[in-house]
PDB file of C-alpha atoms in Angstrom:
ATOM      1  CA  UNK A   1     -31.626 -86.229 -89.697  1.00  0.00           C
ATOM      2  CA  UNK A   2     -30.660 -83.943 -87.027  1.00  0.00           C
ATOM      3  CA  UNK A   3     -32.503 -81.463 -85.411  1.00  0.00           C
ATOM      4  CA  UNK A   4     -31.925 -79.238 -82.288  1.00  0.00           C
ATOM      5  CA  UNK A   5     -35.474 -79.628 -80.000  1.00  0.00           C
ATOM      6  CA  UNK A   6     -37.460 -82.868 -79.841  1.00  0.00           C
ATOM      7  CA  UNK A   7     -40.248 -83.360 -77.785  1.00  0.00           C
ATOM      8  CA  UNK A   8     -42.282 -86.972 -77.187  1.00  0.00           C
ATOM      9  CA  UNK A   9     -45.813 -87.113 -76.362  1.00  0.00           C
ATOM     10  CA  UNK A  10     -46.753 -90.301 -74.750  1.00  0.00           C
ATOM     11  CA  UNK A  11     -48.890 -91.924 -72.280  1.00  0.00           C
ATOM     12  CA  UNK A  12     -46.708 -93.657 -70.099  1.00  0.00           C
ATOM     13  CA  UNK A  13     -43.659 -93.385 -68.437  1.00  0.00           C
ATOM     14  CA  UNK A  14     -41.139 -96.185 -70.296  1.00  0.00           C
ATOM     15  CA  UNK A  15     -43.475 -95.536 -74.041  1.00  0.00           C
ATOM     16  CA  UNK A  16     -39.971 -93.375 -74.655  1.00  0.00           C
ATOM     17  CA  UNK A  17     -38.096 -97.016 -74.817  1.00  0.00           C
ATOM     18  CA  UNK A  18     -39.679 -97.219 -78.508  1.00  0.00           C
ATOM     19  CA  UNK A  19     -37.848 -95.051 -79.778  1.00  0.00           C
ATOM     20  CA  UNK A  20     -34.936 -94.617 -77.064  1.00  0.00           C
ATOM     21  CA  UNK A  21     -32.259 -95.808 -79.757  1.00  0.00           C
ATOM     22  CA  UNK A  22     -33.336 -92.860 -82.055  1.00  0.00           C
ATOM     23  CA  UNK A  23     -33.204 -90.708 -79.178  1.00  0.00           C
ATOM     24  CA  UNK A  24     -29.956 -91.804 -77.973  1.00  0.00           C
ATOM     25  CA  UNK A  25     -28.460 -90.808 -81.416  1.00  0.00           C
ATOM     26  CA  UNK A  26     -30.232 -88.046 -81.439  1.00  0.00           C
ATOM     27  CA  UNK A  27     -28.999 -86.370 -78.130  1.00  0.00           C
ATOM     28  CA  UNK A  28     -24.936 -87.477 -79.032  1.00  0.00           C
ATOM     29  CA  UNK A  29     -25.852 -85.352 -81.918  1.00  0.00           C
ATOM     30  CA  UNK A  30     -26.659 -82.473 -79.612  1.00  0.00           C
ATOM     31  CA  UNK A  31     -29.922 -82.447 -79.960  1.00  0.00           C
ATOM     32  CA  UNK A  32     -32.472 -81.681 -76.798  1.00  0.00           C
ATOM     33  CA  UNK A  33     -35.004 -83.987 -75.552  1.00  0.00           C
ATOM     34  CA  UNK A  34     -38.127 -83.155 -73.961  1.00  0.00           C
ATOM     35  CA  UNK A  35     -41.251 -85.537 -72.766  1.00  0.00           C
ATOM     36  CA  UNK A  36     -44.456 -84.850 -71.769  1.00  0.00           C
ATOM     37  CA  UNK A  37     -45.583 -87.795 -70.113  1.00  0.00           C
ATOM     38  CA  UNK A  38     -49.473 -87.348 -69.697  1.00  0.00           C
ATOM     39  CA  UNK A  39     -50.140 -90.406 -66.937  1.00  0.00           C
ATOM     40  CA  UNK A  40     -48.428 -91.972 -64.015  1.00  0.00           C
ATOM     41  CA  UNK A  41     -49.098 -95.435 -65.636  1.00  0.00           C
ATOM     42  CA  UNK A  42     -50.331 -96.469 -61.453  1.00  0.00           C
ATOM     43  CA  UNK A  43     -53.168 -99.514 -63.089  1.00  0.00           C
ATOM     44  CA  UNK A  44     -49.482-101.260 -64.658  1.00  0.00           C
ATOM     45  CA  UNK A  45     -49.283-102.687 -60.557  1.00  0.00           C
ATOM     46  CA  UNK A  46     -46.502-100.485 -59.563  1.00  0.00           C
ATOM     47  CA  UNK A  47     -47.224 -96.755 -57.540  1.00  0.00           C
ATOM     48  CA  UNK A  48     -46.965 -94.162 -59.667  1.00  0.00           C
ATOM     49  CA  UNK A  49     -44.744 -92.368 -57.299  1.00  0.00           C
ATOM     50  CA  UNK A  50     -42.313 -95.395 -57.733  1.00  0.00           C
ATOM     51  CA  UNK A  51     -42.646 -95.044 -62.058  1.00  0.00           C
ATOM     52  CA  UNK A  52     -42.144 -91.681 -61.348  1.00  0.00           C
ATOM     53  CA  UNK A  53     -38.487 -92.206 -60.464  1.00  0.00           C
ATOM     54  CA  UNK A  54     -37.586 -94.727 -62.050  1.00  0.00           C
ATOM     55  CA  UNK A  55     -38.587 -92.430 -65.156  1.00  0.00           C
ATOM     56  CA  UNK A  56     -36.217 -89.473 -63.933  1.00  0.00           C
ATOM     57  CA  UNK A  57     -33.354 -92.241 -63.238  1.00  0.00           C
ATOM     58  CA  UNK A  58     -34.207 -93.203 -67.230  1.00  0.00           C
ATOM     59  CA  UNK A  59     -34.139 -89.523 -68.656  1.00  0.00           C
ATOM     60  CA  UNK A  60     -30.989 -88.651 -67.108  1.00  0.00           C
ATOM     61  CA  UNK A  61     -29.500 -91.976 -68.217  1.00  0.00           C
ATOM     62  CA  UNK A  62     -30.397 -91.236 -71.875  1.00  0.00           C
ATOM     63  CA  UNK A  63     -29.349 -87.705 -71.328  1.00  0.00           C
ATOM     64  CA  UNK A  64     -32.775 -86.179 -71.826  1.00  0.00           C
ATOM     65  CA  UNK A  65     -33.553 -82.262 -70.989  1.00  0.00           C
ATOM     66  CA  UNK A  66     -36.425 -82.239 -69.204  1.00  0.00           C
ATOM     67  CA  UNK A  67     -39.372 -84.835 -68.258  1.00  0.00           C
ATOM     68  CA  UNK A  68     -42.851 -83.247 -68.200  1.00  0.00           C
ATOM     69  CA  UNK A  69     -45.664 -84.838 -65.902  1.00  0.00           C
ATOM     70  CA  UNK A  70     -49.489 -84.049 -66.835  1.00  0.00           C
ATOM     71  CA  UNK A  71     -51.075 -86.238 -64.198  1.00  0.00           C
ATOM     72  CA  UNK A  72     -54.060 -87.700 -66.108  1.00  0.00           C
ATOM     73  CA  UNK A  73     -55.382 -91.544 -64.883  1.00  0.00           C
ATOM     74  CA  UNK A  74     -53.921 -94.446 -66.022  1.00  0.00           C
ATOM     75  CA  UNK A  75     -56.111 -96.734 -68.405  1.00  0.00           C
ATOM     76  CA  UNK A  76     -58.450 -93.297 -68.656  1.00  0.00           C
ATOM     77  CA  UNK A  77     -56.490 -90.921 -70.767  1.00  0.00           C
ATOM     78  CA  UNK A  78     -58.929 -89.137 -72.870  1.00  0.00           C
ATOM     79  CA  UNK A  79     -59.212 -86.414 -75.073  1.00  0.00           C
ATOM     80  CA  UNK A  80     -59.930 -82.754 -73.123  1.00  0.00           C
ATOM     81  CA  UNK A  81     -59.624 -78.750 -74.393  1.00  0.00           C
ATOM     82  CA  UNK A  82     -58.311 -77.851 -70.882  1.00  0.00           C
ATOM     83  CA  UNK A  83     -55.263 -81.072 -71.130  1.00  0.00           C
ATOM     84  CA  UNK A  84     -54.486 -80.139 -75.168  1.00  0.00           C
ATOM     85  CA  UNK A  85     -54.105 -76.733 -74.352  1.00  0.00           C
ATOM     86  CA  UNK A  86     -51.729 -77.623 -71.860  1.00  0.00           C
ATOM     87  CA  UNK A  87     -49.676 -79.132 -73.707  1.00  0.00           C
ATOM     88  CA  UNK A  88     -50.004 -76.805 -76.589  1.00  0.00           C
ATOM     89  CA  UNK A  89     -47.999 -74.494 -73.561  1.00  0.00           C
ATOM     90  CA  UNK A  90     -45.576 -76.898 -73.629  1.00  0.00           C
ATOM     91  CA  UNK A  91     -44.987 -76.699 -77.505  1.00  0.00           C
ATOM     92  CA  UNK A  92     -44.831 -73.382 -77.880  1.00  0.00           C
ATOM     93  CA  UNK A  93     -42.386 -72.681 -74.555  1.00  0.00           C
ATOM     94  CA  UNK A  94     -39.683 -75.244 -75.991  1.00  0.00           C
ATOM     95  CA  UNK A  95     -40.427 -74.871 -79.888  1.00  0.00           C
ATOM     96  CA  UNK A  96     -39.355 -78.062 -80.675  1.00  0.00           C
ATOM     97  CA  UNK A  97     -38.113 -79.179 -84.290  1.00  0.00           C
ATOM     98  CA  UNK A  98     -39.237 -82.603 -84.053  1.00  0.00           C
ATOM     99  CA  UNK A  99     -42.295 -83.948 -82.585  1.00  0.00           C
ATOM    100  CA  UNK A 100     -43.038 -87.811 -81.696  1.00  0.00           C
ATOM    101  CA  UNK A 101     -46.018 -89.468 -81.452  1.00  0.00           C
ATOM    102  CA  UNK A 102     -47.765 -92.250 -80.365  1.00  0.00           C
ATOM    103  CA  UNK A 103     -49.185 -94.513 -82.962  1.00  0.00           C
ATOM    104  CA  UNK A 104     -52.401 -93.173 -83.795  1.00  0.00           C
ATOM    105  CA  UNK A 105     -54.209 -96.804 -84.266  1.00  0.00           C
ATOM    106  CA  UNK A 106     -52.392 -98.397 -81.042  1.00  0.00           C
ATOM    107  CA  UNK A 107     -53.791-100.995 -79.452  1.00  0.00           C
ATOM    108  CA  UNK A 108     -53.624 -99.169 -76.012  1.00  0.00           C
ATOM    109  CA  UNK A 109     -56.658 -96.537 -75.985  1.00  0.00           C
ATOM    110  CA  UNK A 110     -54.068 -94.309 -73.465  1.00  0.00           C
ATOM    111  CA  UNK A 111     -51.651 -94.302 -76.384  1.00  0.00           C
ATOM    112  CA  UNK A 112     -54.368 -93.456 -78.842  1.00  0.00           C
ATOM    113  CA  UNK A 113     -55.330 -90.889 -76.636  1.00  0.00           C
ATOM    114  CA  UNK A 114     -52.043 -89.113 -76.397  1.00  0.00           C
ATOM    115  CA  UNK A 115     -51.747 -89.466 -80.091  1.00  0.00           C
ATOM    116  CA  UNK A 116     -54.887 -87.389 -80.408  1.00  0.00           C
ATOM    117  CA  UNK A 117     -53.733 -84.907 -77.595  1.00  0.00           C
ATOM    118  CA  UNK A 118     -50.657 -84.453 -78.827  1.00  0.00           C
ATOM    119  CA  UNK A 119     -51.991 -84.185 -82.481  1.00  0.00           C
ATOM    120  CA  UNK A 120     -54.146 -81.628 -82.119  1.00  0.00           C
ATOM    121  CA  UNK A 121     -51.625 -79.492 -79.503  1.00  0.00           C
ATOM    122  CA  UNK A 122     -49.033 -79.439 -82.898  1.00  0.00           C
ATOM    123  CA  UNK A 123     -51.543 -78.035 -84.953  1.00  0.00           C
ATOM    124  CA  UNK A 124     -53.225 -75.316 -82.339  1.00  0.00           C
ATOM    125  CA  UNK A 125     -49.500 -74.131 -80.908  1.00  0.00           C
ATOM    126  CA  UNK A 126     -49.121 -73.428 -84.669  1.00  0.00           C
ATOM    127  CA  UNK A 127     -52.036 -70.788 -84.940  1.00  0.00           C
ATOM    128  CA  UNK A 128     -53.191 -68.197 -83.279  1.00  0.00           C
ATOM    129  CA  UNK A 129     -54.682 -69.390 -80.948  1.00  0.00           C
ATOM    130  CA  UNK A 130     -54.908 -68.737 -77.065  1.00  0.00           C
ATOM    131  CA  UNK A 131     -51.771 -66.070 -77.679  1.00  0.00           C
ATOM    132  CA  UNK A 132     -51.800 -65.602 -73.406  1.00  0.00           C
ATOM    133  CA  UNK A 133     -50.184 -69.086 -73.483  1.00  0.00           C
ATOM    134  CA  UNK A 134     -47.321 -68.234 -75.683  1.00  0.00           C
ATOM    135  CA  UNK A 135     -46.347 -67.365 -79.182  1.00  0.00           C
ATOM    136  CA  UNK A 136     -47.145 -69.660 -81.858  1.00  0.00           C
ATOM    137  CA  UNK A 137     -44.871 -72.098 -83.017  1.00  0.00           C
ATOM    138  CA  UNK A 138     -44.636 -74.131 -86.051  1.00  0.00           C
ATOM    139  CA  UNK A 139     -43.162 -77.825 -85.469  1.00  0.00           C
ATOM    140  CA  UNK A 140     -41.426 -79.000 -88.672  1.00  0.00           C
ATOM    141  CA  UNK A 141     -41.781 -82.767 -88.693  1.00  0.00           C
ATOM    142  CA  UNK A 142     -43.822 -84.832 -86.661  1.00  0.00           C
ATOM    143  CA  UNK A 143     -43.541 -88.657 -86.421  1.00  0.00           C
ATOM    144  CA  UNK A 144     -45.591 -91.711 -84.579  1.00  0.00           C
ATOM    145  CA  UNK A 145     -43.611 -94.218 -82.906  1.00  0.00           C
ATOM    146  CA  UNK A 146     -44.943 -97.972 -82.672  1.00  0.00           C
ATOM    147  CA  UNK A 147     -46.381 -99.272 -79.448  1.00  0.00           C
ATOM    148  CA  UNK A 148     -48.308-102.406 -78.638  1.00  0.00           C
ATOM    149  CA  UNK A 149     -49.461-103.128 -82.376  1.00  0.00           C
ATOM    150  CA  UNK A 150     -47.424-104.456 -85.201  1.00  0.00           C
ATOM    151  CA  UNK A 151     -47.032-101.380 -87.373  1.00  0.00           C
ATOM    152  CA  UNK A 152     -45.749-100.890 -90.847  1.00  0.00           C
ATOM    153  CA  UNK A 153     -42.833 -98.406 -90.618  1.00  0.00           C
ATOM    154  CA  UNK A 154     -42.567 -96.051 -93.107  1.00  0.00           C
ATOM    155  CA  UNK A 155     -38.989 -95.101 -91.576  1.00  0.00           C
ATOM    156  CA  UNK A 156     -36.382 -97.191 -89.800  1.00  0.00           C
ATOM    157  CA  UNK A 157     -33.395 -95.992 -88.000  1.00  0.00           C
ATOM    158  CA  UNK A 158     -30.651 -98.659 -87.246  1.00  0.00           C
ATOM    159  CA  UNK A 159     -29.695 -97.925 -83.715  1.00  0.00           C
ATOM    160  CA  UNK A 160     -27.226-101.513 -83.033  1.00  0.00           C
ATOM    161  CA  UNK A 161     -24.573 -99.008 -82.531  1.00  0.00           C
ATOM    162  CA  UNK A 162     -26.264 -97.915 -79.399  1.00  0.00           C
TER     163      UNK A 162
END
């Protein structure tokens, strides 16, 4: 599976190290990596300042594109018009390919949260709406990455190699 433009929605900075295998092979395929990270993650007992850089240090080490910071609270991520629509920007400025997910039934609300934000920003940046904040822009495959829950995957990807 390779695709040009991915782009993660999570919660947290460090939810990427789910999936950073996949991402890793993903990127030495050329592929382009974009995250919107919606919270500074300050309640996990380190400043969010301090995440902050230790999550550039991680991007560039896995050779991502660009890291996107929304700025919502920590352990208060919710659900807003004003925060989807933000990130429905986001979607339709770097028209990505791929989009991933938090898992919708997480045990962290914040994760659940960003599933739902960043569920409902793939579907709006594909219609018509809100043209003023770009053309619309079809993603064509989204996936949900595990978190703190045991999930069932419905797709592996063997990253030992990396």
């Amino acid at each position: 599976m390779e695709n040009k433009k991915i782009l993660l929605v999570v919660a947290h900075p460090d939810d990427e190290t789910v999936c950073a295998g996949t991402l890793i092979k993903q990127i030495e395929k050329g592929a382009e990596v974009t995250e919107i990270i919606l919270t500074g993650a300050e309640e996990g007992g380190t400043d969010a300042e301090v995440r902050r850089e230790e999550m550039l240090k991680a991007s560039k080490f896995l050779g991502m594109k660009e890291v996107i910071f929304m700025e919502q609270p920590d352990l208060g991520l919710n659900y807003s018009k004003d925060l989807m629509l933000r990130v429905v920007g986001e979607i339709r400025r770097i028209k990505p390919d791929w989009v991933i997910l938090m898992y919708k039934n997480d045990f962290h609300p914040d994760h659940r949260a960003a599933f739902q934000i960043g569920m409902e920003a793939v579907k709006w940046a594909a219609s018509g709406v809100r043209p003023e904040i770009g053309q619309h822009h079809r993603t064509g495959m989204i996936t949900m990455m595990g978190g703190m829950w045991p999930t069932r995957p419905d797709l592996l990807v063997d990253v030992t190699d990396v």
